[in-house]
Coordinates of C-alpha atoms in Angstrom, one line a residue:
Chain A
X1 CA -30.4 -36.9 58.6
X2 CA -26.7 -37.1 59.3
X3 CA -27.0 -40.9 59.8
X4 CA -29.0 -41.3 56.6
X5 CA -26.3 -39.4 54.7
X6 CA -23.6 -41.6 56.2
X7 CA -25.4 -44.7 55.2
X8 CA -26.2 -43.7 51.6
X9 CA -23.4 -41.3 50.7
X10 CA -20.9 -44.0 49.6
X11 CA -23.1 -45.7 47.0
X12 CA -21.8 -48.9 48.4
X13 CA -24.7 -51.2 47.6
X14 CA -23.5 -54.6 46.2
X15 CA -24.4 -55.1 42.6
X16 CA -26.7 -58.1 41.8
X17 CA -26.5 -60.3 38.7
X18 CA -28.7 -58.1 36.6
X19 CA -26.5 -55.0 37.3
X20 CA -23.4 -57.0 36.4
X21 CA -25.1 -58.2 33.2
X22 CA -26.1 -54.6 32.3
X23 CA -22.5 -53.5 32.9
X24 CA -21.4 -56.2 30.4
X25 CA -23.7 -54.5 27.9
X26 CA -22.0 -51.2 28.7
X27 CA -18.6 -52.7 27.9
X28 CA -20.0 -54.3 24.8
X29 CA -21.2 -50.8 23.7
X30 CA -17.8 -49.3 24.5
X31 CA -16.2 -52.0 22.5
X32 CA -18.4 -51.1 19.5
X33 CA -17.4 -47.5 19.6
X34 CA -13.8 -48.0 20.9
X35 CA -14.5 -45.0 23.0
X36 CA -17.0 -43.5 25.4
X37 CA -17.9 -42.1 28.7
X38 CA -17.0 -45.0 31.0
X39 CA -17.4 -43.8 34.5
X40 CA -20.2 -41.5 33.6
X41 CA -22.3 -44.3 32.2
X42 CA -21.7 -46.7 35.1
X43 CA -22.8 -44.4 37.9
X44 CA -26.4 -43.8 36.7
X45 CA -26.9 -47.4 35.6
X46 CA -29.1 -48.5 38.5
X47 CA -31.0 -45.3 38.3
X48 CA -31.8 -46.1 34.6
X49 CA -32.4 -49.7 35.4
X50 CA -35.0 -49.1 38.1
X51 CA -36.7 -46.4 36.0
X52 CA -37.1 -48.7 33.0
X53 CA -37.6 -52.0 34.9
X54 CA -40.0 -50.8 37.6
X55 CA -41.2 -47.2 37.2
X56 CA -41.7 -45.8 33.7
X57 CA -44.8 -46.4 31.6
X58 CA -43.8 -46.9 28.0
X59 CA -44.5 -49.0 24.9
X60 CA -41.3 -50.0 23.1
X61 CA -43.1 -50.6 19.9
X62 CA -44.7 -47.2 20.0
X63 CA -42.1 -44.8 21.5
X64 CA -44.3 -41.8 20.9
X65 CA -47.3 -43.3 22.8
X66 CA -49.1 -40.3 24.3
X67 CA -49.6 -42.1 27.7
X68 CA -45.9 -42.8 28.3
X69 CA -43.8 -41.3 31.1
X70 CA -41.1 -38.9 29.7
X71 CA -37.6 -39.8 30.7
X72 CA -34.9 -37.3 29.8
X73 CA -31.3 -38.2 30.4
X74 CA -30.0 -34.6 30.8
X75 CA -26.5 -35.8 31.4
X76 CA -26.3 -37.0 27.8
X77 CA -22.8 -38.2 28.1
X78 CA -24.1 -41.0 30.3
X79 CA -26.1 -42.2 27.3
X80 CA -24.7 -45.7 27.2
X81 CA -26.7 -46.4 30.4
X82 CA -29.8 -45.4 28.6
X83 CA -29.0 -47.2 25.4
X84 CA -28.4 -50.4 27.3
X85 CA -31.8 -50.1 29.0
X86 CA -33.6 -49.2 25.7
X87 CA -32.1 -52.3 24.1
X88 CA -33.1 -54.4 27.1
X89 CA -36.7 -53.1 26.8
X90 CA -36.8 -53.8 23.1
X91 CA -36.7 -50.3 21.7
X92 CA -34.0 -51.6 19.3
X93 CA -32.0 -54.9 19.1
X94 CA -29.0 -55.4 21.2
X95 CA -26.9 -55.6 18.1
X96 CA -27.4 -51.9 17.6
X97 CA -25.2 -51.3 20.7
X98 CA -22.2 -52.7 18.7
X99 CA -22.6 -49.7 16.3
X100 CA -22.0 -47.1 19.0
X101 CA -20.4 -43.9 17.6
X102 CA -20.0 -45.4 14.2
X103 CA -20.7 -43.3 11.1
X104 CA -24.1 -44.6 10.3
X105 CA -25.2 -45.6 13.8
X106 CA -28.3 -44.2 15.5
X107 CA -26.3 -44.3 18.7
X108 CA -23.9 -41.3 19.1
X109 CA -21.8 -40.3 22.0
X110 CA -24.8 -38.2 23.1
X111 CA -28.4 -39.2 22.6
X112 CA -30.5 -37.7 19.9
X113 CA -34.2 -37.5 19.9
X114 CA -35.7 -38.5 16.5
X115 CA -32.8 -40.9 15.9
X116 CA -32.9 -43.2 18.9
X117 CA -36.3 -44.7 19.7
X118 CA -37.2 -43.8 23.3
X119 CA -34.9 -40.8 23.6
X120 CA -37.1 -37.8 24.4
X121 CA -34.6 -35.0 24.0
X122 CA -31.2 -34.5 22.4
X123 CA -28.9 -33.8 25.3
X124 CA -25.2 -33.5 25.8
X125 CA -24.9 -29.8 26.2
X126 CA -25.5 -29.6 29.9
X127 CA -28.3 -27.9 31.8
X128 CA -30.9 -28.4 29.1
X129 CA -32.9 -31.3 30.5
X130 CA -34.7 -29.7 33.4
X131 CA -36.0 -26.7 31.6
X132 CA -37.3 -29.0 28.9
X133 CA -38.7 -31.2 31.6
X134 CA -40.5 -28.3 33.1
X135 CA -42.1 -27.4 29.8
X136 CA -43.2 -31.0 29.2
X137 CA -44.6 -31.4 32.8
X138 CA -46.6 -28.2 32.3
X139 CA -47.9 -29.4 28.9
X140 CA -48.9 -32.8 30.4
X141 CA -50.8 -31.0 33.1
X142 CA -52.7 -28.9 30.6
X143 CA -53.5 -32.0 28.7
X144 CA -54.8 -33.6 31.9
X145 CA -52.4 -36.5 31.4
X146 CA -51.3 -38.6 34.3
X147 CA -47.9 -39.2 32.6
X148 CA -44.9 -38.1 34.5
X149 CA -41.6 -36.5 33.7
X150 CA -38.2 -37.8 34.9
X151 CA -35.0 -35.9 34.4
X152 CA -31.7 -37.5 35.3
X153 CA -28.9 -35.0 35.7
X154 CA -25.3 -35.2 36.5
X155 CA -23.6 -33.5 39.5
X156 CA -21.2 -31.5 37.4
X157 CA -24.1 -30.6 35.2
X158 CA -25.9 -28.8 38.0
X159 CA -23.1 -26.2 38.0
X160 CA -25.2 -24.8 35.2
X161 CA -27.4 -21.8 36.2
X162 CA -30.1 -23.0 33.8
X163 CA -30.8 -25.9 36.1
X164 CA -31.6 -23.6 39.0
X165 CA -33.6 -21.3 36.8
X166 CA -35.7 -24.3 35.9
X167 CA -35.8 -25.5 39.5
X168 CA -37.3 -22.2 40.6
X169 CA -39.9 -22.4 37.9
X170 CA -40.8 -26.0 38.6
X171 CA -41.6 -25.2 42.2
X172 CA -43.4 -22.0 41.3
X173 CA -45.7 -24.1 39.0
X174 CA -46.1 -26.9 41.6
X175 CA -45.0 -29.5 39.2
X176 CA -45.6 -32.6 41.2
X177 CA -45.5 -34.7 38.0
X178 CA -41.8 -33.8 37.7
X179 CA -38.9 -35.7 39.3
X180 CA -35.2 -34.8 39.1
X181 CA -32.7 -37.6 39.9
X182 CA -29.2 -36.3 40.5
X183 CA -26.5 -38.9 39.7
X184 CA -24.3 -37.6 42.6
X185 CA -21.0 -39.5 42.0
X186 CA -19.1 -36.5 43.3
X187 CA -16.6 -36.5 40.4
X188 CA -16.9 -34.2 37.4
X189 CA -14.7 -34.1 34.4
X190 CA -11.7 -32.2 35.8
X191 CA -11.8 -33.5 39.4
X192 CA -14.0 -33.9 42.4
X193 CA -17.1 -31.8 42.8
X194 CA -15.8 -30.7 46.1
X195 CA -12.7 -29.1 44.6
X196 CA -14.2 -27.9 41.3
X197 CA -17.4 -26.4 42.6
X198 CA -18.8 -27.8 45.8
X199 CA -22.5 -28.6 45.6
X200 CA -23.1 -29.0 49.3
X201 CA -25.4 -28.7 51.1
X202 CA -27.1 -30.3 48.1
X203 CA -30.2 -31.6 49.8
X204 CA -30.8 -28.2 51.5
X205 CA -30.4 -26.5 48.1
X206 CA -33.1 -28.5 46.4
X207 CA -35.3 -28.2 49.4
X208 CA -34.8 -24.4 49.4
X209 CA -35.7 -24.3 45.8
X210 CA -39.1 -25.8 46.7
X211 CA -38.6 -29.5 46.0
X212 CA -39.6 -32.5 48.1
X213 CA -36.2 -34.2 48.5
X214 CA -34.9 -37.7 49.3
X215 CA -31.5 -39.3 49.3
X216 CA -30.7 -42.8 48.3
X217 CA -27.8 -45.1 47.5
X218 CA -28.0 -44.8 43.8
X219 CA -26.9 -48.4 43.3
X220 CA -29.3 -49.8 45.8
X221 CA -32.1 -51.2 43.5
X222 CA -34.5 -51.8 46.4
X223 CA -34.0 -48.4 47.8
X224 CA -34.5 -46.7 44.4
X225 CA -37.7 -48.7 43.9
X226 CA -38.9 -47.6 47.3
X227 CA -38.3 -43.9 46.9
X228 CA -39.6 -43.9 43.3
X229 CA -42.7 -45.7 44.6
X230 CA -43.8 -42.8 46.7
X231 CA -43.7 -39.9 44.3
X232 CA -44.4 -37.1 44.6
X233 CA -42.3 -36.9 47.7
X234 CA -44.4 -34.0 48.9
X235 CA -47.8 -33.0 47.6
X236 CA -47.9 -30.1 45.2
X237 CA -44.1 -30.0 44.8
X238 CA -41.7 -31.4 42.3
X239 CA -39.4 -34.1 43.6
X240 CA -35.6 -34.3 43.7
X241 CA -33.8 -37.6 44.5
X242 CA -30.2 -37.2 45.3
X243 CA -28.7 -40.5 44.3
X244 CA -25.3 -41.2 45.9
X245 CA -23.4 -43.1 43.3
X246 CA -19.8 -44.1 42.5
X247 CA -18.2 -43.0 39.2
X248 CA -17.2 -46.2 37.4
X249 CA -19.2 -48.4 39.8
X250 CA -18.5 -52.0 39.3
X251 CA -15.1 -51.7 37.6
X252 CA -12.8 -51.7 40.6
X253 CA -9.8 -49.9 38.9
X254 CA -12.0 -47.2 37.4
X255 CA -14.1 -46.4 40.5
X256 CA -13.7 -42.8 41.8
X257 CA -11.0 -42.0 39.3
X258 CA -11.7 -38.9 37.2
X259 CA -9.5 -40.2 34.4
X260 CA -12.3 -42.7 33.7
X261 CA -14.9 -39.9 33.0
X262 CA -14.3 -40.4 29.3
X263 CA -11.9 -42.5 27.2
X264 CA -11.3 -41.4 23.6
X265 CA -9.5 -44.7 22.7
X266 CA -10.5 -48.1 24.1
X267 CA -8.5 -51.0 22.7
X268 CA -9.2 -54.7 22.8
X269 CA -6.8 -55.2 25.8
X270 CA -8.7 -52.6 27.8
X271 CA -12.0 -54.2 26.9
X272 CA -10.7 -57.5 28.2
X273 CA -9.7 -55.8 31.5
X274 CA -13.1 -54.3 31.8
X275 CA -14.8 -57.6 31.3
X276 CA -12.4 -59.3 33.8
X277 CA -13.1 -56.6 36.4
X278 CA -16.8 -57.5 36.1
X279 CA -16.0 -61.2 36.8
X280 CA -16.5 -64.2 34.6
X281 CA -19.8 -64.3 32.7
Chain B
X1 CA -45.7 -3.2 16.0
X2 CA -45.2 -4.7 19.5
X3 CA -48.8 -4.1 20.4
X4 CA -50.0 -5.6 17.1
X5 CA -47.8 -8.6 17.7
X6 CA -49.1 -9.2 21.2
X7 CA -52.7 -8.8 20.2
X8 CA -52.2 -11.2 17.4
X9 CA -50.8 -13.9 19.8
X10 CA -53.9 -13.4 21.8
X11 CA -56.1 -13.7 18.8
X12 CA -54.3 -16.8 17.5
X13 CA -54.6 -18.4 21.0
X14 CA -58.3 -17.8 20.9
X15 CA -58.7 -19.8 17.8
X16 CA -55.9 -22.3 18.1
X17 CA -55.6 -24.3 21.4
X18 CA -51.9 -25.1 20.6
X19 CA -50.9 -21.5 21.0
X20 CA -49.3 -20.5 24.3
X21 CA -47.4 -17.4 25.5
X22 CA -44.4 -17.1 27.7
X23 CA -43.0 -13.8 28.8
X24 CA -39.7 -13.4 30.6
X25 CA -40.5 -10.6 33.0
X26 CA -41.8 -8.3 30.3
X27 CA -45.1 -7.1 29.0
X28 CA -47.7 -8.3 31.6
X29 CA -50.9 -7.1 29.9
X30 CA -51.2 -9.9 27.4
X31 CA -50.4 -12.5 30.1
X32 CA -53.1 -11.1 32.3
X33 CA -55.6 -11.2 29.5
X34 CA -54.7 -14.7 28.5
X35 CA -54.6 -15.9 32.0
X36 CA -58.1 -14.6 32.5
X37 CA -59.6 -15.9 29.3
X38 CA -57.4 -18.9 28.6
X39 CA -56.1 -20.2 31.9
X40 CA -53.0 -22.4 31.7
X41 CA -51.9 -21.1 28.3
X42 CA -49.8 -18.0 29.3
X43 CA -47.0 -17.6 31.9
X44 CA -44.9 -14.8 33.1
X45 CA -41.6 -16.4 33.9
X46 CA -38.7 -14.7 35.6
X47 CA -35.5 -13.2 34.2
X48 CA -34.3 -16.7 33.1
X49 CA -34.0 -16.8 29.3
X50 CA -32.1 -20.1 29.2
X51 CA -34.9 -21.8 31.2
X52 CA -37.6 -20.1 29.3
X53 CA -36.4 -21.3 25.9
X54 CA -35.9 -24.8 27.2
X55 CA -39.4 -24.7 28.8
X56 CA -40.8 -23.5 25.4
X57 CA -39.1 -26.5 23.8
X58 CA -40.7 -28.8 26.3
X59 CA -44.1 -27.4 25.5
X60 CA -43.5 -27.7 21.8
X61 CA -42.4 -31.3 22.1
X62 CA -45.8 -31.9 23.6
X63 CA -47.6 -30.3 20.7
X64 CA -47.9 -26.7 21.8
X65 CA -46.8 -23.6 19.8
X66 CA -45.2 -21.3 22.3
X67 CA -44.6 -17.6 21.6
X68 CA -41.8 -16.4 23.8
X69 CA -41.4 -12.7 24.3
X70 CA -38.6 -10.7 25.8
X71 CA -35.9 -8.1 24.8
X72 CA -34.2 -9.0 21.6
X73 CA -30.7 -9.1 22.9
X74 CA -31.6 -11.5 25.7
X75 CA -33.7 -13.8 23.7
X76 CA -30.8 -14.3 21.2
X77 CA -27.5 -13.9 23.0
X78 CA -28.3 -14.9 26.5
X79 CA -29.8 -18.3 25.6
X80 CA -28.1 -19.0 22.3
X81 CA -27.2 -22.6 23.1
X82 CA -30.8 -23.3 24.1
X83 CA -32.0 -21.7 20.9
X84 CA -29.5 -23.8 18.9
X85 CA -30.0 -27.1 20.7
X86 CA -33.4 -27.1 22.2
X87 CA -35.2 -25.3 19.3
X88 CA -33.2 -25.6 16.1
X89 CA -31.8 -29.0 16.5
X90 CA -35.2 -30.4 17.5
X91 CA -36.8 -28.2 14.8
X92 CA -39.6 -27.2 17.1
X93 CA -42.3 -24.6 16.3
X94 CA -41.4 -22.1 19.0
X95 CA -41.7 -18.4 18.1
X96 CA -39.1 -16.1 19.6
X97 CA -40.4 -12.5 19.7
X98 CA -37.4 -10.2 20.1
X99 CA -38.6 -6.9 21.4
X100 CA -36.4 -3.9 20.3
X101 CA -34.4 -5.5 17.5
X102 CA -31.7 -3.2 16.1
X103 CA -31.3 0.3 17.7
X104 CA -34.6 0.7 19.4
X105 CA -33.2 0.8 22.9
X106 CA -30.7 3.5 21.9
X107 CA -31.1 5.5 25.1
X108 CA -30.3 2.4 27.2
X109 CA -27.0 1.8 25.6
X110 CA -25.1 -1.0 23.8
X111 CA -26.0 -3.8 26.3
X112 CA -29.6 -3.5 25.0
X113 CA -29.0 -3.0 21.3
X114 CA -29.7 -6.2 19.3
X115 CA -27.5 -5.4 16.3
X116 CA -26.1 -8.9 15.6
X117 CA -29.3 -10.9 16.3
X118 CA -30.0 -11.6 12.7
X119 CA -26.4 -12.8 12.1
X120 CA -26.3 -15.2 15.0
X121 CA -29.8 -16.5 14.3
X122 CA -29.0 -16.9 10.6
X123 CA -26.1 -19.3 11.5
X124 CA -28.5 -21.8 13.0
X125 CA -30.0 -24.5 10.8
X126 CA -33.8 -24.7 10.7
X127 CA -34.2 -21.1 12.0
X128 CA -36.5 -18.7 10.2
X129 CA -35.9 -15.0 10.7
X130 CA -38.6 -12.4 10.0
X131 CA -38.4 -8.6 10.4
X132 CA -41.6 -6.9 9.2
X133 CA -41.7 -3.2 8.4
X134 CA -44.8 -2.1 10.3
X135 CA -47.7 -3.0 12.5
X136 CA -50.1 -3.9 9.6
X137 CA -47.6 -6.2 8.1
X138 CA -47.0 -7.8 11.5
X139 CA -50.7 -8.8 11.6
X140 CA -50.5 -10.4 8.1
X141 CA -47.3 -12.2 9.1
X142 CA -48.5 -13.4 12.5
X143 CA -51.5 -15.1 10.9
X144 CA -49.1 -17.4 9.1
X145 CA -47.0 -18.3 12.1
X146 CA -49.0 -21.1 13.7
X147 CA -48.6 -23.5 10.8
X148 CA -45.0 -22.6 9.8
X149 CA -42.7 -25.6 10.6
X150 CA -39.7 -25.0 12.9
X151 CA -38.6 -22.1 15.0
X152 CA -39.1 -18.4 14.0
X153 CA -37.2 -15.4 15.3
X154 CA -39.5 -12.4 15.1
X155 CA -37.7 -9.2 15.2
X156 CA -39.8 -6.3 16.5
X157 CA -38.9 -2.7 15.7
X158 CA -40.1 0.2 17.7
X159 CA -43.4 -0.2 19.4
X160 CA -45.7 2.6 18.6
X161 CA -44.4 5.1 16.1
X162 CA -43.6 3.2 12.9
X163 CA -45.4 4.6 9.9
X164 CA -47.4 2.1 7.9
X165 CA -45.9 1.6 4.5
X166 CA -47.0 -2.0 3.8
X167 CA -49.9 -2.5 1.4
X168 CA -52.4 -5.3 1.9
X169 CA -52.7 -5.8 -1.9
X170 CA -49.1 -6.9 -2.0
X171 CA -49.9 -9.7 0.4
X172 CA -47.5 -11.5 2.7
X173 CA -45.9 -14.9 2.6
X174 CA -43.1 -16.0 4.9
X175 CA -40.0 -16.5 2.7
X176 CA -41.3 -14.4 -0.2
X177 CA -39.8 -10.9 -0.7
X178 CA -42.2 -8.1 -1.4
X179 CA -41.4 -5.6 -4.2
X180 CA -42.6 -2.3 -2.6
X181 CA -41.7 -0.2 -5.6
X182 CA -40.6 -1.3 -9.1
X183 CA -38.3 0.8 -11.1
X184 CA -38.9 1.8 -14.7
X185 CA -36.4 3.1 -17.2
X186 CA -32.7 2.5 -17.6
X187 CA -30.8 3.4 -14.5
X188 CA -32.2 0.7 -12.4
X189 CA -31.0 0.4 -8.9
X190 CA -32.1 -2.4 -6.5
X191 CA -32.5 -1.5 -2.8
X192 CA -32.9 -4.6 -0.7
X193 CA -34.0 -3.9 2.9
X194 CA -35.5 -5.6 5.9
X195 CA -37.5 -4.4 8.9
X196 CA -37.9 -0.7 9.3
X197 CA -34.9 -0.3 7.0
X198 CA -37.5 -0.7 4.3
X199 CA -39.3 2.5 5.4
X200 CA -36.0 4.3 4.9
X201 CA -35.2 2.6 1.6
X202 CA -38.6 3.5 0.3
X203 CA -38.3 7.2 1.3
X204 CA -34.8 7.3 -0.4
X205 CA -36.3 5.8 -3.6
X206 CA -38.9 8.5 -3.7
X207 CA -36.3 11.2 -3.4
X208 CA -34.1 9.6 -6.0
X209 CA -37.0 9.2 -8.4
X210 CA -37.5 13.0 -8.3
X211 CA -33.9 13.2 -9.6
X212 CA -34.6 10.6 -12.3
X213 CA -32.9 7.7 -10.6
X214 CA -35.2 4.8 -10.5
X215 CA -35.0 2.2 -7.7
X216 CA -36.7 -1.0 -7.1
X217 CA -37.3 -1.5 -3.4
X218 CA -37.3 -5.1 -2.3
X219 CA -38.6 -5.7 1.2
X220 CA -36.8 -8.9 2.4
X221 CA -38.9 -9.3 5.5
X222 CA -37.7 -12.9 5.7
X223 CA -34.0 -12.9 6.0
X224 CA -33.9 -16.6 6.3
X225 CA -34.8 -18.5 4.2
X226 CA -33.8 -15.8 1.8
X227 CA -35.9 -15.4 -1.3
X228 CA -33.0 -16.0 -3.7
X229 CA -35.2 -16.3 -6.7
X230 CA -36.8 -12.9 -6.3
X231 CA -33.4 -11.4 -5.5
X232 CA -31.7 -12.8 -8.6
X233 CA -34.6 -11.8 -10.8
X234 CA -34.1 -8.2 -9.9
X235 CA -30.4 -8.1 -9.2
X236 CA -29.4 -9.7 -12.5
X237 CA -30.4 -6.5 -14.4
X238 CA -29.6 -3.9 -11.8
X239 CA -26.8 -1.4 -12.2
X240 CA -26.3 -1.2 -8.5
X241 CA -27.5 -3.2 -5.5
X242 CA -27.7 -1.5 -2.1
X243 CA -28.7 -3.4 1.0
X244 CA -30.2 -1.5 4.0
X245 CA -30.5 -3.0 7.5
X246 CA -30.6 -1.8 11.0
X247 CA -28.0 -4.4 12.0
X248 CA -24.3 -4.9 11.8
X249 CA -22.9 -5.4 8.3
X250 CA -21.4 -8.6 9.7
X251 CA -23.6 -11.6 8.8
X252 CA -27.0 -10.0 8.3
X253 CA -29.1 -9.2 5.3
X254 CA -26.2 -7.6 3.3
X255 CA -24.1 -10.7 3.9
X256 CA -27.0 -13.0 2.9
X257 CA -27.5 -11.0 -0.3
X258 CA -23.8 -11.1 -1.2
X259 CA -23.6 -14.8 -0.6
X260 CA -26.5 -15.4 -2.9
X261 CA -25.2 -13.2 -5.6
X262 CA -21.7 -14.6 -5.5
X263 CA -23.0 -18.1 -5.7
X264 CA -25.6 -17.5 -8.4
X265 CA -24.3 -14.7 -10.6
X266 CA -20.6 -15.6 -11.0
X267 CA -19.0 -13.1 -13.3
X268 CA -22.2 -11.1 -13.7
X269 CA -22.5 -9.6 -10.3
X270 CA -23.7 -6.0 -10.1
X271 CA -21.8 -3.7 -7.8
X272 CA -23.1 -4.1 -4.2
X273 CA -23.0 -1.7 -1.3
X274 CA -24.0 -2.8 2.1
X275 CA -25.5 -0.2 4.5
X276 CA -25.7 -1.2 8.1
X277 CA -24.0 -0.6 11.4
X278 CA -20.2 -0.9 11.2
X279 CA -18.4 -3.6 13.2
X280 CA -18.6 -1.6 16.5
X281 CA -20.6 -1.4 19.6
X282 CA -22.7 1.8 19.5
X283 CA -21.0 4.6 21.4
X284 CA -23.8 7.1 21.5
X285 CA -27.3 7.2 23.1
X286 CA -30.2 9.4 22.0
X287 CA -32.9 7.8 19.9
X288 CA -33.2 5.0 17.3
X289 CA -33.6 7.5 14.6
X290 CA -30.5 9.4 15.7
X291 CA -28.3 6.3 15.8
X292 CA -29.7 5.3 12.4
X293 CA -28.6 8.8 11.2
X294 CA -25.1 8.4 12.7
X295 CA -24.7 5.0 10.9
X296 CA -25.9 6.3 7.6
X297 CA -29.2 4.4 7.5
X298 CA -31.6 7.4 7.0
X299 CA -33.0 8.2 3.6
X300 CA -30.6 11.0 2.7
X301 CA -27.6 8.8 3.4
X302 CA -29.1 5.9 1.5
X303 CA -29.9 8.2 -1.5
X304 CA -26.3 9.5 -1.4
X305 CA -24.9 6.0 -1.4
X306 CA -26.9 5.3 -4.5
X307 CA -25.7 8.5 -6.2
X308 CA -22.1 7.7 -5.3
X309 CA -22.5 4.2 -6.5
X310 CA -23.9 5.2 -9.9
X311 CA -21.2 7.9 -10.2
X312 CA -18.5 5.3 -9.7
X313 CA -20.1 3.0 -12.1
X314 CA -20.2 5.8 -14.8
X315 CA -16.6 6.7 -14.0
X316 CA -15.6 3.1 -14.4

């Protein structure tokens, strides 16, 4: 276990071309809004990529298709990562990314169900996704559907007690169709999770709450595919995947820097620097 | 009223597969019955109101109509953000059944008194708020709940001892006030009340009639959306309007009535007196009736408020 943690805890996987291309779309979106949660959208990008590329069942032209898997981005402030993947999958044209946060856009600074095709729940207020996910997973089971529920949470987000209320309920109801993915970048808004509210031992916590648990490098696409390919991690239990990530991953000067959690003004010069940090297209 | 409500949920669930029930560590009998007869449609969750409301939202997103039941303070205050974001923002058909709205839990003290529940629920877009006056009206109301769009906050008064004052011939429609007594003659007073406040208003009106003071009693069981049309119809010609609610005077029925009258009867507003709990936490125990007496919500105090109001009107 200790060796596994050492291997995965730094989120040090190299980014491939697709991950770099997706980051360019993140920067394009930031440029559209001239603001946004930068670091918080980059750490979950491979999680969202693998979900949409390899795991989720969906129909982009019929977002409410009953047979779809339900993917709830509970850390709504990381929404650019989801917007980019929804555009990639054809839920809406890439040009919509350029309207981010503008008055008449469908893409706000937090995702809204009913406005953005493919968004299952309006999130942004933290600690809401898992309780909703529990309700949906229960409903799907009653409906005898084989669709699954995925909830992506932040690490600061799981300071919220509602997450742990829902975790207890998920294991009580043996929701093996529910998976939580924690974007564990170890930096919340005001500082490191270690100094603000230490989550460790995080794996033990989820296990103690009745989940099957795995740890991965949250930027390692192959590792994410592998772990998501063997759900549920334990039979009759909900699954929790602790994804070790890096806040701001891929933008050297923003990595692991809490000041890049959110930027309320992003000018053209900064956009250039962000593109340059990602390397020439 | 509480029993009637629970029984109705059971009955609705029998005929409508969308109906589900979630308790939050309260009232196991209905859960046991539903678990036995309708497995998978009723759950007793823990003391975890934030989770329970979110879970209900998740079920509703999948097409279910969850009825969530726990103590009124906890289903409103404890999980207010979940109610606002998960239920109201998504406009989901979840029914929150708040047990012991108002002063019901008097002996248990102010932590258990839901005296601002209507105010805080009223501030949320898409929320419907209903406080019926007795168990029979509860049945008529509950029959309409499955098909009502959006969330509903159902405020339960005391469980077993409310006298029945509602009349089946007056019907029940969510959002439509019921005139329980219509005044005749010249000195017309309009009493607007909700929940078991209507029981008290009606008794006060009977006493006042014996003195020759005629009151119309309008039962505003649905505080939101407010039946503005019915209110204006009767208020426009009233010499005095008195609102009666087992709730703080801040933001409840009285406030809603005042807002409507100010907006719609500019320059022609009748004098209005709001009866409710003043802007304090209750400082006594005892019973619901005793606290209602302390706060001037029993029939003699309502009647005296009307007399005083008419006196001032004459003096002016």
